[in-house]
PDB file of C-alpha atoms in Angstrom:
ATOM      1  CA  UNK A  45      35.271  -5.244 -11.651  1.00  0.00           C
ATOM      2  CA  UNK A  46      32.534  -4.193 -14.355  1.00  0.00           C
ATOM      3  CA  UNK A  47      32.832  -5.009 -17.495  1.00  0.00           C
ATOM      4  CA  UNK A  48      33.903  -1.603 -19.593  1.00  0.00           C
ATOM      5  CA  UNK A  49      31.450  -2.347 -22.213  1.00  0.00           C
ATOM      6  CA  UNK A  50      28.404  -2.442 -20.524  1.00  0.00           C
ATOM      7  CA  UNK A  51      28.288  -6.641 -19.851  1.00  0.00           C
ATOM      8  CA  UNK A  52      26.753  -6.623 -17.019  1.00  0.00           C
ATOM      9  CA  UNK A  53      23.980  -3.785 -17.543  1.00  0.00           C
ATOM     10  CA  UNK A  54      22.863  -6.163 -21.212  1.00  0.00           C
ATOM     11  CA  UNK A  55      23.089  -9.131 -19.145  1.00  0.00           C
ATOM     12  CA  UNK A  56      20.593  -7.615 -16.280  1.00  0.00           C
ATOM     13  CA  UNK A  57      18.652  -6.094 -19.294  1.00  0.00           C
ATOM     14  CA  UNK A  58      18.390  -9.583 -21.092  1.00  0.00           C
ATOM     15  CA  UNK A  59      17.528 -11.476 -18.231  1.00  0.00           C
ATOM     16  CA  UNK A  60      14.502  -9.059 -17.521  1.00  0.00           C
ATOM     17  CA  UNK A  61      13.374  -9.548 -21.123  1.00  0.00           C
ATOM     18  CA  UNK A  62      13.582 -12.903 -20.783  1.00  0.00           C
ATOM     19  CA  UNK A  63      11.284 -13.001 -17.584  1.00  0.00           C
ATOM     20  CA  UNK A  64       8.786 -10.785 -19.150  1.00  0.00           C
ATOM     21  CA  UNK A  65       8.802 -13.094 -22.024  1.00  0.00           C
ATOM     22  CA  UNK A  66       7.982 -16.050 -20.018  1.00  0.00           C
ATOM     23  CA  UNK A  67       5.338 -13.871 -17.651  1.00  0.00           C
ATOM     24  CA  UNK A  68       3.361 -12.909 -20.770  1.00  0.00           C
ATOM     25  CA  UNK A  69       3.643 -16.690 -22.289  1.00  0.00           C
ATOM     26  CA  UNK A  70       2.343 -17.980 -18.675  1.00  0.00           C
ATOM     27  CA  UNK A  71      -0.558 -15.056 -18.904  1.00  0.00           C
ATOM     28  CA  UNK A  72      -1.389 -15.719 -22.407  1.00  0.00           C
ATOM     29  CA  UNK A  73      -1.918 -19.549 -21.311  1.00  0.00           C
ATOM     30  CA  UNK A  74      -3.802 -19.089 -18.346  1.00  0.00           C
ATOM     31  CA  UNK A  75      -5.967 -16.701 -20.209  1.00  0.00           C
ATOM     32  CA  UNK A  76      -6.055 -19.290 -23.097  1.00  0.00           C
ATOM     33  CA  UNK A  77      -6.917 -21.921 -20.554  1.00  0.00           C
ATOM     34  CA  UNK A  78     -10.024 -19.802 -18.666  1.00  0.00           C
ATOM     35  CA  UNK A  79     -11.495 -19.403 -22.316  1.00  0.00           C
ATOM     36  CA  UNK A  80     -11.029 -22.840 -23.440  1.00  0.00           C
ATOM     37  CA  UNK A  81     -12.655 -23.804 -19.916  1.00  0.00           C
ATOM     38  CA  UNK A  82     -16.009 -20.682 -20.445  1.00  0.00           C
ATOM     39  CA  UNK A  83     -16.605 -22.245 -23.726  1.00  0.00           C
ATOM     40  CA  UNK A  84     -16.813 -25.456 -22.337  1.00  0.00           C
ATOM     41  CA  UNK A  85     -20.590 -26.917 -22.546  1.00  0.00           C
ATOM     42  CA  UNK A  86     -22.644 -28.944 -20.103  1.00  0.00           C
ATOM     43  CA  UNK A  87     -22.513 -31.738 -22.884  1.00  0.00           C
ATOM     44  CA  UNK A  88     -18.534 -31.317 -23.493  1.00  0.00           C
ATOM     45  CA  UNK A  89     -18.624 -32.273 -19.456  1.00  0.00           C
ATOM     46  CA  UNK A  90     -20.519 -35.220 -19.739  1.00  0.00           C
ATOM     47  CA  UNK A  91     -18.411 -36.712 -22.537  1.00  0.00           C
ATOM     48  CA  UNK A  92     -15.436 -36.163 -20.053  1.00  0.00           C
ATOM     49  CA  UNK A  93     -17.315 -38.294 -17.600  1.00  0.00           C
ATOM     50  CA  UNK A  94     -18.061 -41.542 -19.798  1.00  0.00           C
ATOM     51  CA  UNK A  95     -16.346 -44.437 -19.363  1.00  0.00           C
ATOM     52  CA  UNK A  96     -15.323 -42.800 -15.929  1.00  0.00           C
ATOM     53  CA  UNK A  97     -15.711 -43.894 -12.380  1.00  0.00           C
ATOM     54  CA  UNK A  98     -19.053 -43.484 -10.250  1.00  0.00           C
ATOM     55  CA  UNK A  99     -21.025 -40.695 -10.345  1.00  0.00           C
ATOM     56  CA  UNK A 100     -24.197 -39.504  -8.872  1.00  0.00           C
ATOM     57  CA  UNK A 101     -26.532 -37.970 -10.995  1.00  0.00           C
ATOM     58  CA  UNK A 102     -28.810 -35.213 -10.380  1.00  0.00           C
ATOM     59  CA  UNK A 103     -32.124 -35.160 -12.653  1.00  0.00           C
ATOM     60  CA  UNK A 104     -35.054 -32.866 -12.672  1.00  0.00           C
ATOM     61  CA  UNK A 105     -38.007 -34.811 -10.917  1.00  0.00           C
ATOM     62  CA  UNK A 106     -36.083 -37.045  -9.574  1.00  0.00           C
ATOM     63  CA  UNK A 107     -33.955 -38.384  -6.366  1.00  0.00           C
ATOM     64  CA  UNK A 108     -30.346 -38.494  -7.179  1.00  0.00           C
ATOM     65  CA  UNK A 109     -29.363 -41.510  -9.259  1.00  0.00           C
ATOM     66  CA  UNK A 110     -25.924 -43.164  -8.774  1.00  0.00           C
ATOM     67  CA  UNK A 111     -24.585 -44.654 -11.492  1.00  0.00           C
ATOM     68  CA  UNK A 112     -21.740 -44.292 -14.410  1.00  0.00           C
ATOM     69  CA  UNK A 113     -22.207 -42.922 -17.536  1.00  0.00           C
ATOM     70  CA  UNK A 114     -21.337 -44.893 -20.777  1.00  0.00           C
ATOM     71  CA  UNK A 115     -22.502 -42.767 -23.247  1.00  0.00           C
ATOM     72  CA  UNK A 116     -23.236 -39.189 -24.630  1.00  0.00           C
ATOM     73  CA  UNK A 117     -25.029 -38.671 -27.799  1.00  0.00           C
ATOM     74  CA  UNK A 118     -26.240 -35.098 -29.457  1.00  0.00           C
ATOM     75  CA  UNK A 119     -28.411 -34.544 -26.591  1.00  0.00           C
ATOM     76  CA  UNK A 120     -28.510 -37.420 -24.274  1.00  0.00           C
ATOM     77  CA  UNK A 121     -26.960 -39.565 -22.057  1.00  0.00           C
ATOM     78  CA  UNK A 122     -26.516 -43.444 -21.386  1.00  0.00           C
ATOM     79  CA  UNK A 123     -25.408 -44.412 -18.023  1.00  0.00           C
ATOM     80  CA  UNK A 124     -25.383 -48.216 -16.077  1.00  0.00           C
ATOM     81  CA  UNK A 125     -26.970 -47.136 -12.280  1.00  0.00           C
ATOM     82  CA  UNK A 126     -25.771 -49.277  -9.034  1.00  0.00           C
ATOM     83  CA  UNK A 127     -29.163 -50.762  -9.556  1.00  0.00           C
ATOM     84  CA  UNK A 128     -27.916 -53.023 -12.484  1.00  0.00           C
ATOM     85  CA  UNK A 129     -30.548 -51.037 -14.696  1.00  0.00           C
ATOM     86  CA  UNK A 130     -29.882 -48.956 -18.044  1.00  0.00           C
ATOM     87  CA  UNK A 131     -30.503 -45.147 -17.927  1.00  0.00           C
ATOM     88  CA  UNK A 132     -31.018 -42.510 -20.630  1.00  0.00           C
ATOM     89  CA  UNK A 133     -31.598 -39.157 -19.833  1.00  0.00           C
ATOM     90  CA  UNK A 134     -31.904 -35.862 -22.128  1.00  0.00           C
ATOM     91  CA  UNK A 135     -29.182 -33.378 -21.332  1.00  0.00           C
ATOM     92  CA  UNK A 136     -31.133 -30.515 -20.452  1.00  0.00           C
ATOM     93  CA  UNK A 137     -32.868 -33.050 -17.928  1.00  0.00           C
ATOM     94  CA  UNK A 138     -29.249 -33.344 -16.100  1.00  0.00           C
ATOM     95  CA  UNK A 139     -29.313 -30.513 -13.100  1.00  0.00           C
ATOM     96  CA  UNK A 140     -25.769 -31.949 -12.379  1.00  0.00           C
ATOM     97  CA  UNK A 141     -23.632 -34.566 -10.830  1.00  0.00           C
ATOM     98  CA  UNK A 142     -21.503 -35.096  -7.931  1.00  0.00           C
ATOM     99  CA  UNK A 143     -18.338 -37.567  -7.405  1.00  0.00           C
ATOM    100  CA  UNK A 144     -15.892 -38.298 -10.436  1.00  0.00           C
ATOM    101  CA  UNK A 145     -14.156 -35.281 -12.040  1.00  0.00           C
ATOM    102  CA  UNK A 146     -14.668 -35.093 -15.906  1.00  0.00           C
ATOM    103  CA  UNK A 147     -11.547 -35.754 -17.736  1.00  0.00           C
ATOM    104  CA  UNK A 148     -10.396 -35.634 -21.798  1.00  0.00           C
ATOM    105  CA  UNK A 149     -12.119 -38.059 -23.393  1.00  0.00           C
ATOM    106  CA  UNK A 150     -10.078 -41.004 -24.271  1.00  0.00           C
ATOM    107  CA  UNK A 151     -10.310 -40.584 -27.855  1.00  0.00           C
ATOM    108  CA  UNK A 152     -12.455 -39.191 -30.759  1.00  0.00           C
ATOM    109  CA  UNK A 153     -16.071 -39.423 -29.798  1.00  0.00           C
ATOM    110  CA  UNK A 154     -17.878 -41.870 -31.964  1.00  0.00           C
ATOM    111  CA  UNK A 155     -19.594 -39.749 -35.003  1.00  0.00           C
ATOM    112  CA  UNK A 156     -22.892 -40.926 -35.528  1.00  0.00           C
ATOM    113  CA  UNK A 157     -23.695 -41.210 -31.296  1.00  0.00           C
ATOM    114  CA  UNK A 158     -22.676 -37.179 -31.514  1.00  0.00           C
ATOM    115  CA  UNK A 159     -25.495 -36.576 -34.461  1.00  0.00           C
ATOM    116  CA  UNK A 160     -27.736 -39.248 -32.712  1.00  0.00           C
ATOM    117  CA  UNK A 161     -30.912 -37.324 -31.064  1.00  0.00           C
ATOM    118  CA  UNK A 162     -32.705 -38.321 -27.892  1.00  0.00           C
ATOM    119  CA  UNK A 163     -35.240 -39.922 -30.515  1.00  0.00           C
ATOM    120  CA  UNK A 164     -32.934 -41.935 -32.138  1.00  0.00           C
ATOM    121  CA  UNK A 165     -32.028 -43.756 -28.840  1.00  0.00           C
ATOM    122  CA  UNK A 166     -36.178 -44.088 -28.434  1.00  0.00           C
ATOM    123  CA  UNK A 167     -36.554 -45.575 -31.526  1.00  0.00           C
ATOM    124  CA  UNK A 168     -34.063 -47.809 -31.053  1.00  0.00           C
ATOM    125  CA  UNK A 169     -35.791 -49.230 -28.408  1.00  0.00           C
ATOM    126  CA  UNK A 170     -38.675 -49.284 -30.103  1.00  0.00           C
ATOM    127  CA  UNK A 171     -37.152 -51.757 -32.611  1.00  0.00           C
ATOM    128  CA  UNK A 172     -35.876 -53.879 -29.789  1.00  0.00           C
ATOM    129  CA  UNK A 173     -39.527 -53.930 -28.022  1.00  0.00           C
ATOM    130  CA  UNK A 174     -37.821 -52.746 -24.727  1.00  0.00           C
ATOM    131  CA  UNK A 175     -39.778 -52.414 -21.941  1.00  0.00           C
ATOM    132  CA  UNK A 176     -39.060 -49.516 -20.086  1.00  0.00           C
ATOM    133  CA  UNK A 177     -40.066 -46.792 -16.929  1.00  0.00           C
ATOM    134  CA  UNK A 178     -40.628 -43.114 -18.495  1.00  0.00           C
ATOM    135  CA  UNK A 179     -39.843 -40.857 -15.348  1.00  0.00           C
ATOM    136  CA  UNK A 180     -41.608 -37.793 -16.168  1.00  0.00           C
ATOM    137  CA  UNK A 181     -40.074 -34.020 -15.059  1.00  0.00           C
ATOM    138  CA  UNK A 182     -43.387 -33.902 -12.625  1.00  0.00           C
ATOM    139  CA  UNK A 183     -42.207 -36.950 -10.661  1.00  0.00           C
ATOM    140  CA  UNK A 184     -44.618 -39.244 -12.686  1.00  0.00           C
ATOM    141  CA  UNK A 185     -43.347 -42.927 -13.724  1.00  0.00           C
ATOM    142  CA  UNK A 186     -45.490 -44.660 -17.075  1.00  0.00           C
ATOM    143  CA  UNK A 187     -44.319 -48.060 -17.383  1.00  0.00           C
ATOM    144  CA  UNK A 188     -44.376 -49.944 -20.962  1.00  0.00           C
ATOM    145  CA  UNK A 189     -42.990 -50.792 -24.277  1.00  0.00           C
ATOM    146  CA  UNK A 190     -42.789 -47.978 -26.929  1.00  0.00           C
ATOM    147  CA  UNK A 191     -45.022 -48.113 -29.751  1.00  0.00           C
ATOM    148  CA  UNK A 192     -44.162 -45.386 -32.432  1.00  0.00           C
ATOM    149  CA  UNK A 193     -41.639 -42.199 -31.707  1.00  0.00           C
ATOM    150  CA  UNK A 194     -42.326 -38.921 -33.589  1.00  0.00           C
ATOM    151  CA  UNK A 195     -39.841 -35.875 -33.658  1.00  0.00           C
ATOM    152  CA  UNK A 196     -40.918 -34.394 -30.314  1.00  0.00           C
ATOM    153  CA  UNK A 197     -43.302 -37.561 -28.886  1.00  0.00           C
ATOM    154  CA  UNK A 198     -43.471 -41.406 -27.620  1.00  0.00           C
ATOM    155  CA  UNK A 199     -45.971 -43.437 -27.696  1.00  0.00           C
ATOM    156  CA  UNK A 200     -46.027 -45.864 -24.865  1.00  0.00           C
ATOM    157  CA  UNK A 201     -48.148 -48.658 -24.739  1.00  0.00           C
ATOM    158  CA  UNK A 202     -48.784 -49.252 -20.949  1.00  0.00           C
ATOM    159  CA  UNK A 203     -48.263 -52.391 -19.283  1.00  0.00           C
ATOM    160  CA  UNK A 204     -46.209 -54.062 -16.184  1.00  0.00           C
ATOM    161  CA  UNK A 205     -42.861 -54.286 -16.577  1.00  0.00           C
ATOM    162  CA  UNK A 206     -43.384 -58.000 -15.529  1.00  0.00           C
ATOM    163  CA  UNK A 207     -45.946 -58.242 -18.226  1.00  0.00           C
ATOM    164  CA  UNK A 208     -45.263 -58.654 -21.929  1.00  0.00           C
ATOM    165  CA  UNK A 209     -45.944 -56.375 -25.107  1.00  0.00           C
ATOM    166  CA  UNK A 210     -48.670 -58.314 -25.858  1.00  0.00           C
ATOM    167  CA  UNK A 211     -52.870 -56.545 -26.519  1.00  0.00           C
ATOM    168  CA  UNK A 212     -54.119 -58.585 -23.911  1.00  0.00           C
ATOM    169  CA  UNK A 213     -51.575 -57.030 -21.172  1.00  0.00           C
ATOM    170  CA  UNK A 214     -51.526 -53.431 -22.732  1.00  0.00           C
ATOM    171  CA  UNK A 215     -54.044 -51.439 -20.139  1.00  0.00           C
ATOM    172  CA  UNK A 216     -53.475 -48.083 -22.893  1.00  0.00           C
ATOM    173  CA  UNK A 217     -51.243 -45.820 -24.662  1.00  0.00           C
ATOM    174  CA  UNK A 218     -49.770 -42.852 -23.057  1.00  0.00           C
ATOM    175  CA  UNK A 219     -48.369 -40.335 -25.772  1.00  0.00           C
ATOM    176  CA  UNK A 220     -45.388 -38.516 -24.067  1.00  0.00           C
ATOM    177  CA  UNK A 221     -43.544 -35.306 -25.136  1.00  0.00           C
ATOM    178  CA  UNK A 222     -39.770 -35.647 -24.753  1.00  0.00           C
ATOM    179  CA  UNK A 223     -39.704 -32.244 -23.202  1.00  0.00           C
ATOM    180  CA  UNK A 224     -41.955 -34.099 -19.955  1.00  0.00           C
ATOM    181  CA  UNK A 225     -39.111 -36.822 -19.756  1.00  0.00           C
ATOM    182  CA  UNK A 226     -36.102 -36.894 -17.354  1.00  0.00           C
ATOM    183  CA  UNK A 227     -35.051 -40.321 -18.031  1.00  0.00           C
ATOM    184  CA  UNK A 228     -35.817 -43.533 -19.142  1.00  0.00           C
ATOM    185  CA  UNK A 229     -35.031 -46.597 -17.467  1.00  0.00           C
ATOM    186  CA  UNK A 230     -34.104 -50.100 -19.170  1.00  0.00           C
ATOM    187  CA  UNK A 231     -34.154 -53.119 -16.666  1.00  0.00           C
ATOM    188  CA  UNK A 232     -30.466 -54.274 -17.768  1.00  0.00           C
ATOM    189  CA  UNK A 233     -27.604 -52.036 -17.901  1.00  0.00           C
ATOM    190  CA  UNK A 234     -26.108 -53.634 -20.500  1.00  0.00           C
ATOM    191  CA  UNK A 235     -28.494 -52.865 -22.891  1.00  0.00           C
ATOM    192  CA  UNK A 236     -27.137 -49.302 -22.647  1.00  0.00           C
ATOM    193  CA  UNK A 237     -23.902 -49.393 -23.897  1.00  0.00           C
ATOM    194  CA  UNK A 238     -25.234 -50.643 -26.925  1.00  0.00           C
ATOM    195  CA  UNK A 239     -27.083 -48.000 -27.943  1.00  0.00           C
TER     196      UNK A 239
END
């Protein structure tokens, strides 16, 4: 039997609310989700990825690179390659990367590496007198030791990586703009994570 007051008919009508109301909060977070995931950047990606498992990387001018990456700064990566070497690459040299899935990063992202520039990392190895291979975008390698870094340049005084620093081994100075790099490659991969 019905209830006489209408029970059953505010019950039906309450449920129904209550559906819609949890329809529109599942829309409204899917549609919060697909914005959150559009505003995402290239960058954002690549912080999701450090400290992560294997990747390989895909670089302009070169062959893919497999390797993990370590580190993201303002516009630039650090990564330790299967080939026990130290890589640093400008973002807008990264074409992409297959294997690991970015996830959240861990924890807050270390301030000054975010406001760090690709020059800052240069310079850095400038201080340290690390040798280094400059792949270029063309497919060109300079080998050397970095003399001086301006805003948009390196200098690299050229020499074999077997070779030291020293005048009598430097056979010239190449001056590189950043925008010609795609990555830069220190012999250990240790030296990467400290940068």
């Amino acid at each position: 039997m019905t209830d006489p007051t209408g029970g059953d008919f505010l019950d039906e009508l309450e449920r129904r609310f209550a559906e819609e109301r949890a329809a529109e909060r599942r829309a409204n977070h899917e549609e919060g989700e697909r914005t959150r995931r559009a505003a995402r950047t290239l960058r954002d990606r690549l912080v999701g990825l450090a400290g992560g498992g294997r990747v390989v990387l895909e670089l302009v001018g070169e062959a893919a690179v497999p390797a993990r990456v370590v580190a993201v700064g303002a516009d630039w990566i650090a990564a330790e390659g299967d080939d026990r070497a130290g890589l640093v690459a400008p973002i807008d040299a990264v074409l992409g990367w297959r294997g690991a899935e970015p996830t959240r990063a861990a924890g807050p992202e270390d301030p000054l590496r975010r406001r760090a520039g690709f020059g800052y990392v240069l310079r850095a190895l400038t201080r340290r007198r690390q040798a280094i291979r400059v792949h270029r975008r063309d497919g060109r390698v300079a080998f050397g030791t970095p003399r001086q870094v301006g805003a948009d340049h390196l200098d690299l005084a050229l020499h074999d990586l077997a070779g030291t620093p020293r005048e009598s081994e430097v056979t010239g100075v190449a001056t590189i703009a950043f925008a010609a790099i795609s990555s830069v490659r220190i012999p250990r991969a240790a030296d990467v994570r400290e940068l």
